[in-house]
Coordinates of C-alpha atoms in Angstrom, one line a residue:
M22 CA 7.1 78.3 131.1
M23 CA 7.1 81.8 129.6
R24 CA 7.7 84.6 132.2
R25 CA 4.5 86.6 132.8
V26 CA 3.4 89.6 134.8
T27 CA 2.1 88.3 138.1
G28 CA -0.9 89.7 140.0
R29 CA -3.9 91.5 138.5
T30 CA -3.8 92.7 134.9
D31 CA -7.4 93.9 134.6
R32 CA -6.6 97.5 133.8
V33 CA -3.8 98.2 131.3
V34 CA -2.4 101.4 130.0
V35 CA -0.7 101.2 126.5
V36 CA 1.6 104.1 125.8
G37 CA 1.7 104.8 122.0
A38 CA -0.9 104.2 119.3
G39 CA 1.5 103.0 116.6
F40 CA 1.2 99.5 115.1
A41 CA 2.6 97.8 118.2
G42 CA 0.4 99.7 120.6
L43 CA -2.7 99.2 118.5
A44 CA -2.1 95.5 118.3
A45 CA -1.4 95.2 122.1
A46 CA -4.6 97.1 122.8
A47 CA -6.6 94.9 120.4
H48 CA -5.4 91.6 121.9
L49 CA -5.8 92.8 125.4
V50 CA -9.4 94.1 125.0
G51 CA -10.2 90.9 123.2
R52 CA -9.0 89.1 126.4
D53 CA -11.4 91.2 128.5
R54 CA -8.9 93.7 129.8
Q55 CA -9.9 97.4 130.3
V56 CA -7.5 99.2 128.0
V57 CA -6.5 102.9 127.8
V58 CA -4.2 104.1 125.0
L59 CA -2.2 107.3 125.5
E60 CA -0.8 108.7 122.3
R61 CA 1.3 111.9 122.1
G62 CA 0.1 112.7 118.5
K63 CA -3.3 113.8 117.3
V64 CA -4.0 110.6 115.4
P65 CA -3.1 106.9 115.6
G66 CA -0.3 105.5 113.5
G67 CA 3.1 106.3 115.1
R68 CA 5.7 105.9 112.4
A69 CA 2.8 105.4 109.9
G70 CA 2.2 109.1 109.6
R71 CA 0.2 111.1 107.0
L72 CA 0.5 114.5 105.4
M73 CA -1.9 116.4 103.2
Q74 CA -0.2 119.0 101.0
N75 CA -1.7 120.9 98.1
G76 CA -4.2 118.1 97.4
H77 CA -1.7 115.3 97.7
R78 CA -1.9 112.7 100.5
F79 CA 1.5 111.3 101.6
D80 CA 2.3 108.3 103.8
T81 CA 5.2 109.6 105.8
G82 CA 6.1 106.1 107.1
P83 CA 5.9 102.6 105.6
S84 CA 4.8 102.3 102.0
V85 CA 4.9 98.5 101.9
I86 CA 2.3 96.2 103.6
T87 CA 3.0 92.5 103.7
M88 CA 1.5 89.5 105.6
P89 CA -2.2 90.4 105.6
D90 CA -2.9 87.4 107.8
V91 CA -0.9 89.1 110.6
I92 CA -3.3 92.1 110.2
E93 CA -6.3 89.8 110.1
D94 CA -5.1 88.2 113.3
V95 CA -5.2 91.6 115.1
F96 CA -8.8 92.3 114.0
Q97 CA -9.9 88.7 114.9
A98 CA -8.6 89.3 118.4
M99 CA -11.5 91.9 118.6
S100 CA -13.9 89.5 116.9
R101 CA -13.8 91.6 113.8
S102 CA -12.5 91.1 110.2
S103 CA -10.1 93.5 108.5
R104 CA -12.4 93.4 105.5
E105 CA -15.1 95.3 107.4
L106 CA -12.9 98.4 107.7
L107 CA -10.0 98.0 105.3
K108 CA -9.7 97.4 101.6
L109 CA -6.3 95.8 100.7
T110 CA -5.3 95.6 97.1
E111 CA -2.5 93.2 96.1
L112 CA 0.1 94.9 94.0
T113 CA 0.8 93.0 90.8
P114 CA 3.7 93.3 90.2
A115 CA 4.9 93.8 93.7
Y116 CA 7.9 95.7 92.3
D117 CA 9.4 96.9 89.1
A118 CA 13.2 96.3 89.5
R119 CA 15.3 98.5 87.3
F120 CA 19.0 98.1 86.8
A121 CA 21.9 100.4 85.7
D122 CA 22.5 98.4 82.5
G123 CA 19.0 99.3 81.3
S124 CA 17.4 95.9 82.1
S125 CA 14.3 95.5 84.2
L126 CA 12.3 92.8 85.9
L127 CA 8.7 92.8 87.1
V128 CA 8.7 90.9 90.5
H129 CA 5.6 88.8 90.8
R130 CA 4.2 86.8 93.8
D131 CA 2.8 84.2 91.5
E132 CA 5.3 81.4 90.8
A133 CA 4.4 80.8 87.2
Q134 CA 4.5 84.6 86.4
M135 CA 7.8 85.0 88.1
Y136 CA 9.3 82.0 86.3
D137 CA 8.2 83.4 83.0
A138 CA 9.6 86.8 83.8
I139 CA 13.0 85.4 84.9
K140 CA 13.5 83.1 81.9
P141 CA 14.1 85.8 79.3
F142 CA 15.8 88.1 81.9
A143 CA 18.4 85.6 83.3
G144 CA 17.9 82.3 81.5
V145 CA 16.3 79.0 82.2
R146 CA 18.9 77.9 84.8
N147 CA 18.1 80.9 87.0
A148 CA 14.4 80.5 86.4
E149 CA 14.7 76.9 87.7
G150 CA 16.9 78.2 90.5
Y151 CA 14.1 80.6 91.4
R152 CA 11.7 77.7 91.9
R153 CA 14.1 76.0 94.2
L154 CA 14.7 79.3 96.1
R155 CA 11.0 79.8 96.5
A156 CA 10.5 76.3 97.9
W157 CA 13.4 77.0 100.3
L158 CA 11.9 80.3 101.4
E159 CA 8.6 78.5 102.2
R160 CA 10.4 75.9 104.2
L161 CA 12.4 78.5 106.1
Y162 CA 9.3 80.5 106.9
R163 CA 7.4 77.5 108.3
A164 CA 10.5 76.4 110.4
E165 CA 11.1 79.9 111.6
F166 CA 7.9 81.9 112.1
D167 CA 6.4 80.4 115.2
R168 CA 9.6 79.9 117.2
F169 CA 11.8 82.7 116.1
V170 CA 9.6 85.5 114.7
A171 CA 6.3 85.2 116.6
A172 CA 7.7 84.1 120.0
N173 CA 8.7 85.5 123.3
F174 CA 12.2 84.8 124.7
D175 CA 13.2 84.6 128.3
S176 CA 16.9 83.8 127.6
P177 CA 19.1 82.4 124.8
L178 CA 18.2 79.0 126.1
S179 CA 14.8 79.6 124.6
L180 CA 16.4 78.9 121.2
L181 CA 17.3 75.3 122.1
T182 CA 14.4 73.6 120.4
P183 CA 13.9 71.2 117.5
Q184 CA 13.0 74.2 115.3
L185 CA 16.5 75.6 115.8
A186 CA 18.0 72.4 114.3
R187 CA 15.6 72.7 111.3
V188 CA 16.5 76.4 110.7
A189 CA 20.2 75.6 111.0
A190 CA 19.8 72.7 108.6
L191 CA 18.2 75.0 106.1
G192 CA 21.2 77.4 106.3
G193 CA 19.4 80.0 108.4
F194 CA 22.6 80.9 110.3
R195 CA 24.8 81.3 107.2
R196 CA 25.1 84.6 105.4
L197 CA 22.2 85.7 103.2
D198 CA 24.0 86.5 99.9
P199 CA 25.9 83.2 99.6
V200 CA 22.8 81.2 100.4
I201 CA 20.8 83.0 97.7
A202 CA 23.7 82.6 95.3
G203 CA 23.4 78.8 95.8
F204 CA 20.1 79.1 93.9
I205 CA 20.6 81.9 91.4
D206 CA 23.9 83.1 89.9
D207 CA 22.7 86.2 88.0
E208 CA 23.9 89.2 90.1
R209 CA 21.0 91.4 89.3
L210 CA 18.5 88.7 90.3
R211 CA 20.3 88.1 93.6
R212 CA 19.8 91.8 94.4
V213 CA 16.0 91.3 94.0
F214 CA 16.0 88.6 96.6
T215 CA 18.6 90.1 99.1
F216 CA 17.9 93.9 99.2
Q217 CA 15.3 93.2 101.9
S218 CA 18.2 92.8 104.4
L219 CA 18.5 96.6 104.4
Y220 CA 15.1 96.7 106.1
V221 CA 16.9 95.1 109.2
G222 CA 19.9 97.3 108.9
Q223 CA 22.3 94.7 107.4
A224 CA 24.2 94.3 104.1
P225 CA 23.3 91.1 102.2
Y226 CA 26.9 89.9 102.8
D227 CA 26.5 90.3 106.6
A228 CA 22.9 89.5 107.3
L229 CA 21.9 86.1 108.5
A230 CA 20.1 84.0 106.0
L231 CA 17.2 83.5 108.4
Y232 CA 16.2 87.1 107.5
A233 CA 15.3 85.7 104.1
V234 CA 11.9 85.4 105.9
I235 CA 11.5 89.1 104.8
T236 CA 12.1 88.0 101.2
Y237 CA 9.4 85.5 101.7
M238 CA 7.0 88.2 102.9
D239 CA 7.8 90.3 99.8
T240 CA 8.1 87.8 97.0
V241 CA 5.9 84.8 98.2
A242 CA 3.3 86.3 100.6
G243 CA 2.8 89.4 98.4
V244 CA 2.7 93.1 98.8
Y245 CA -0.5 95.0 99.5
F246 CA -1.8 98.6 99.7
P247 CA -4.8 99.9 101.6
S248 CA -7.2 102.2 99.9
G249 CA -6.6 105.6 101.4
G250 CA -3.0 105.0 102.0
V251 CA -1.0 103.0 104.6
S252 CA -2.2 105.3 107.3
R253 CA -5.7 103.9 106.8
L254 CA -4.5 100.7 108.5
P255 CA -3.9 102.3 112.0
D256 CA -7.1 104.3 111.5
A257 CA -9.0 101.1 111.0
L258 CA -7.4 99.3 113.9
A259 CA -8.1 102.3 116.2
E260 CA -11.7 102.3 115.0
A261 CA -12.2 98.6 115.7
A262 CA -10.5 99.0 119.1
T263 CA -12.7 101.9 120.0
D264 CA -15.8 99.9 119.1
A265 CA -14.4 97.0 121.3
G266 CA -14.1 99.4 124.3
V267 CA -10.5 100.7 124.2
K268 CA -10.3 104.3 125.4
F269 CA -7.9 106.5 123.3
H270 CA -6.4 109.8 124.6
Y271 CA -4.5 111.9 122.0
D272 CA -2.2 114.8 122.7
A273 CA -1.2 112.7 125.8
N274 CA 2.5 112.8 126.2
V275 CA 3.6 110.6 129.2
R276 CA 5.7 112.3 131.8
T277 CA 6.3 109.6 134.4
L278 CA 5.2 106.3 135.8
E279 CA 3.9 106.3 139.4
K280 CA 5.2 103.3 141.3
I281 CA 4.9 101.4 144.5
G282 CA 8.2 99.5 144.7
D283 CA 8.9 97.9 141.3
R284 CA 5.2 97.9 140.3
V285 CA 3.6 100.7 138.3
T286 CA 0.3 101.9 139.7
A287 CA -0.5 104.8 137.4
V288 CA 0.7 106.7 134.3
I289 CA 1.0 110.5 134.5
T290 CA 0.9 112.7 131.4
E291 CA 2.6 116.0 131.0
D292 CA -0.6 117.9 131.5
G293 CA -1.1 116.2 134.9
R294 CA -3.7 113.6 134.0
R295 CA -3.4 110.3 136.0
F296 CA -4.4 106.9 134.6
S297 CA -4.5 104.2 137.2
C298 CA -3.5 100.7 136.0
D299 CA -2.5 97.2 136.9
A300 CA 0.0 96.9 134.1
V301 CA 1.6 99.0 131.4
V302 CA 2.7 98.4 127.8
L303 CA 5.3 100.9 126.6
T304 CA 5.8 101.2 122.8
T305 CA 8.0 104.2 123.0
E306 CA 11.6 104.2 121.8
I307 CA 13.7 101.8 124.0
P308 CA 15.8 104.6 125.6
V309 CA 12.6 106.5 126.4
S310 CA 11.0 103.4 127.8
Y311 CA 13.9 102.8 130.1
D312 CA 14.0 106.4 131.2
L313 CA 10.3 106.1 132.2
M314 CA 11.1 102.9 134.1
G315 CA 14.0 104.6 135.8
T316 CA 16.5 102.0 134.8
S317 CA 18.8 101.1 131.8
P318 CA 19.3 97.9 129.8
R319 CA 22.2 95.7 130.9
R320 CA 24.3 94.9 127.8
P321 CA 28.1 94.2 127.6
V322 CA 28.2 96.0 124.2
P323 CA 26.1 99.1 123.3
L324 CA 23.3 98.6 120.8
R325 CA 23.9 99.6 117.2
A326 CA 21.3 101.5 115.3
A327 CA 20.3 100.6 111.7
P328 CA 20.9 103.0 108.8
S329 CA 18.4 105.7 108.3
A330 CA 16.7 107.1 105.2
V331 CA 16.0 110.4 103.4
V332 CA 12.5 110.4 102.0
L333 CA 11.3 113.0 99.5
H334 CA 7.5 113.2 99.0
A335 CA 6.5 115.1 95.9
G336 CA 3.3 116.1 94.2
L337 CA 3.4 116.2 90.4
N338 CA 1.5 118.2 87.8
R339 CA 0.9 115.2 85.6
E340 CA 0.6 111.4 85.6
Y341 CA 3.4 108.9 84.8
A342 CA 1.3 105.9 83.8
D343 CA 4.3 103.8 83.0
V344 CA 5.7 104.0 86.5
A345 CA 4.7 101.1 88.8
H346 CA 3.4 101.5 92.4
H347 CA 6.8 100.4 93.7
T348 CA 10.1 100.7 91.7
I349 CA 13.4 99.5 93.0
S350 CA 16.0 101.6 91.1
F351 CA 19.4 99.8 91.5
G352 CA 22.6 101.7 91.0
A353 CA 25.6 100.1 89.3
A354 CA 27.5 99.9 92.6
W355 CA 26.3 97.5 95.2
R356 CA 28.8 96.1 97.7
K357 CA 30.7 99.4 98.0
T358 CA 27.5 101.3 98.8
F359 CA 26.8 99.1 101.8
Q360 CA 30.3 99.8 103.0
Q361 CA 29.7 103.5 102.7
L362 CA 26.2 103.4 104.3
I363 CA 26.9 101.1 107.3
R364 CA 30.6 101.3 108.1
D365 CA 32.1 104.5 106.6
G366 CA 29.2 106.8 107.4
E367 CA 29.1 108.3 103.9
L368 CA 26.3 108.9 101.5
M369 CA 26.0 106.2 98.9
S370 CA 28.0 107.3 95.8
D371 CA 25.6 105.4 93.5
P372 CA 22.5 104.9 95.6
S373 CA 19.8 102.3 95.0
L374 CA 16.4 103.9 95.6
L375 CA 12.8 102.9 96.4
I376 CA 10.4 104.9 94.3
T377 CA 6.7 104.7 95.3
R378 CA 3.8 106.0 93.2
P379 CA 0.7 105.2 95.3
T380 CA -1.6 106.9 92.8
A381 CA -0.9 104.0 90.5
T382 CA -3.2 102.0 92.8
D383 CA -5.3 104.7 94.4
P384 CA -5.7 107.8 92.2
Q385 CA -7.6 109.5 95.1
L386 CA -4.2 110.2 96.8
G387 CA -3.6 113.0 94.4
P388 CA -5.7 115.7 92.6
P389 CA -7.3 114.5 89.3
G390 CA -4.6 113.9 86.6
R391 CA -1.7 114.4 89.1
D392 CA 0.6 111.8 90.6
T393 CA 1.9 111.5 94.2
I394 CA 5.3 110.0 94.5
S395 CA 8.0 109.3 97.2
I396 CA 11.7 108.7 96.7
L397 CA 13.5 106.8 99.5
A398 CA 17.3 106.8 99.7
P399 CA 19.1 104.9 102.4
V400 CA 21.6 107.1 104.3
P401 CA 23.8 106.7 107.4
N402 CA 22.2 107.3 110.8
L403 CA 23.3 110.2 112.9
T404 CA 25.7 108.1 115.0
T405 CA 27.5 106.6 112.1
A406 CA 27.7 109.9 110.3
P407 CA 27.8 112.8 112.8
G408 CA 29.5 115.1 110.4
I409 CA 26.6 115.2 107.9
D410 CA 24.7 118.5 108.5
W411 CA 21.3 117.8 107.2
D412 CA 20.1 121.3 108.1
T413 CA 22.3 122.8 105.4
M414 CA 22.5 120.0 102.8
A415 CA 19.0 118.5 102.9
E416 CA 17.4 120.4 100.0
R417 CA 20.5 120.0 97.8
Y418 CA 20.4 116.3 98.4
A419 CA 16.7 116.2 97.5
D420 CA 17.5 118.0 94.2
E421 CA 20.2 115.4 93.5
L422 CA 17.6 112.6 94.1
V423 CA 15.1 114.2 91.8
D424 CA 17.8 114.6 89.1
L425 CA 18.9 110.9 89.6
V426 CA 15.4 109.6 89.2
E427 CA 14.8 111.8 86.2
Q428 CA 18.0 110.4 84.5
R429 CA 17.1 106.8 85.4
Q430 CA 13.4 106.5 84.8
I431 CA 11.1 109.5 84.9
P432 CA 11.9 112.1 82.2
G433 CA 10.9 115.7 83.1
L434 CA 10.4 114.9 86.8
A435 CA 12.1 118.0 88.1
G436 CA 9.8 120.2 86.0
A437 CA 6.7 118.3 87.1
V438 CA 7.2 118.7 90.8
T439 CA 4.7 121.3 92.2
T440 CA 5.0 120.5 95.9
R441 CA 7.4 118.5 98.1
H442 CA 8.1 117.5 101.6
L443 CA 11.5 116.2 102.8
I444 CA 12.3 114.0 105.8
T445 CA 15.9 113.5 106.9
P446 CA 17.6 111.8 109.8
A447 CA 17.5 115.1 111.6
D448 CA 13.7 115.0 111.3
W449 CA 13.5 111.4 112.5
A450 CA 15.7 112.4 115.5
E451 CA 13.3 115.3 116.3
Q452 CA 10.5 112.7 116.6
G453 CA 12.6 110.9 119.2
M454 CA 13.9 108.1 117.0
V455 CA 17.2 106.6 118.1
A456 CA 20.2 107.9 116.0
G457 CA 17.8 109.6 113.6
T458 CA 16.6 106.3 112.1
P459 CA 13.0 105.0 111.8
F460 CA 14.5 101.4 111.6
A461 CA 15.5 101.2 115.3
W462 CA 18.3 98.7 116.1
S463 CA 20.2 96.8 113.4
H464 CA 19.4 93.1 113.3
S465 CA 22.9 91.7 113.7
F466 CA 23.3 88.3 115.4
S467 CA 23.9 90.0 118.8
Q468 CA 20.7 92.1 118.4
T469 CA 18.4 89.3 117.1
G470 CA 15.9 87.1 118.9
P471 CA 16.8 86.6 122.6
F472 CA 19.8 89.0 122.1
R473 CA 17.6 91.9 121.1
P474 CA 16.3 94.1 123.9
G475 CA 13.6 91.9 125.6
N476 CA 10.0 92.9 126.0
F477 CA 9.9 92.1 129.7
P478 CA 12.7 93.9 131.5
S479 CA 13.8 91.9 134.5
R480 CA 13.8 94.9 136.9
T481 CA 10.1 95.6 136.5
E482 CA 7.1 93.6 137.7
N483 CA 4.3 94.8 135.5
V484 CA 5.8 96.8 132.6
V485 CA 6.3 95.1 129.2
L486 CA 7.6 96.6 126.0
A487 CA 6.5 96.5 122.3
G488 CA 7.6 98.1 119.1
G489 CA 10.4 97.8 116.6
G490 CA 13.1 98.2 119.2
T491 CA 12.2 95.0 120.9
V492 CA 11.3 91.5 119.7
P493 CA 10.6 90.5 117.0
G494 CA 11.9 93.7 115.3
V495 CA 11.3 96.3 112.6
G496 CA 8.5 96.3 110.1
V497 CA 4.7 96.5 110.0
P498 CA 3.9 92.8 110.5
T499 CA 6.7 92.5 113.2
A500 CA 5.4 95.6 115.0
L501 CA 1.9 94.1 115.1
L502 CA 3.4 90.8 116.3
S503 CA 5.3 92.6 119.0
G504 CA 2.0 94.0 120.4
R505 CA 0.6 90.5 120.6
L506 CA 3.7 89.2 122.3
A507 CA 3.4 92.0 124.9
A508 CA -0.2 91.0 125.5
D509 CA 0.9 87.4 126.0
R510 CA 3.2 88.6 128.7
L511 CA 0.2 89.9 130.6
T512 CA -2.4 87.2 130.0
G513 CA -0.6 84.2 128.6
P514 CA -0.9 83.3 124.9
V515 CA -4.3 82.8 123.3
R516 CA -4.7 80.8 120.1
T517 CA -6.8 82.2 117.3
A518 CA -8.0 80.9 113.9
G519 CA -6.0 83.6 112.2
R520 CA -2.8 82.4 113.9
S521 CA -3.4 78.9 112.6
R522 CA -3.3 80.2 109.1
L523 CA 0.0 82.0 109.9
R524 CA 1.6 78.8 111.1
A525 CA 0.5 77.1 107.9
G526 CA 1.9 80.0 105.8
G527 CA -1.5 80.8 104.5
N528 CA -2.3 84.0 102.7
R529 CA -5.3 85.6 101.1

């Protein structure tokens, strides 16, 4: 039996209106709980922030939306459909992959389109290998999703199920890059199907192959974009939750939890407001959550944070119609850059970049005839690279990124920039993110599944956790799932029609 909060859970306070908090609130109100959400910001979204600057609308958090059925599941918990409040457009292609040798590959979700794209790019053998890889990704997803991604764990013994044997038989506990290499031998093509490991803070050579489930999300389930930007998703969730009866309080920074013994009876904000409750869902950073609980996690080895990122948001004075919504610009170096990023605490000498041009899909995100773009460069977190002084070098590094993108793909970019906004690890740290990274804890084996910080700390009676720092981990769909898993700790699991499609691997 899954461990649950005992006693009454009629009144729940959710701290944080990011994806995890919004999902927790949605599932709880759908299960007839009275829910109050306390958010320190002025709007919902958490990491999915937004910025308006000189007519350009920037998403300052995630730019990639995958697994629309996970989103639909949250809306269905409130007896709503995402289609009522949200317009999702599938990106075709999902990515434009560009390589240092001048070659490029459009990455499609559709199997036939992808096969036809790979054949002239890497030959028939690799195109056939892609088909086998895709079938393996689908089998891995079906074996893994319910029991490892969308599941609560009470101990490592929770892993001892028939699904574990299936995942192991599929190679899920081998290293990612060698497994992918068993299907495709073109080194450029392997990058397309392994770079996703960086989302969980691991090099492809170190990451477990079970994290190919993220490759499945990208290349099989598809990549989507909401009209109005990614921040439209938390806005829509908050709107539906408000209609369902959830009470939202913004500019509400939590100061303390009021307790009787080990049970929280109220949440107190910094301005003195008191919110009585039967249970609490904390979606704050893990160290903040433990500080509020007045305890600390028991771990033999300290947690290790994932790498961070520098993101340059820029408004341009023209359109670049030949630039895709998402471009992955791969440098010539690969293995060496992961060593620099994760172990040596150095800036990548030849970085691979994610370039996002959201106006390719939604022109309303910029003034007429002008593009809005973002350039993301992975960089070490503040713990790995304490000697990097972002306050003094940030703008210089941003100039280097602009020059690099201009050389690789967008001629005249530097002269086209009319406004820009830069986010560095120092900025992430100011927002309270561990080690200055928005990607929380790295997903090494010792920080995965039941070995990741749990969502029901043993020294509390009625406080559960949600968010990227706990299970199942980092990312938009996983954050949404973490909110549902937290709700399950309070009420027990509830099956929905949307979840049936998830188990089957269905998509729109």
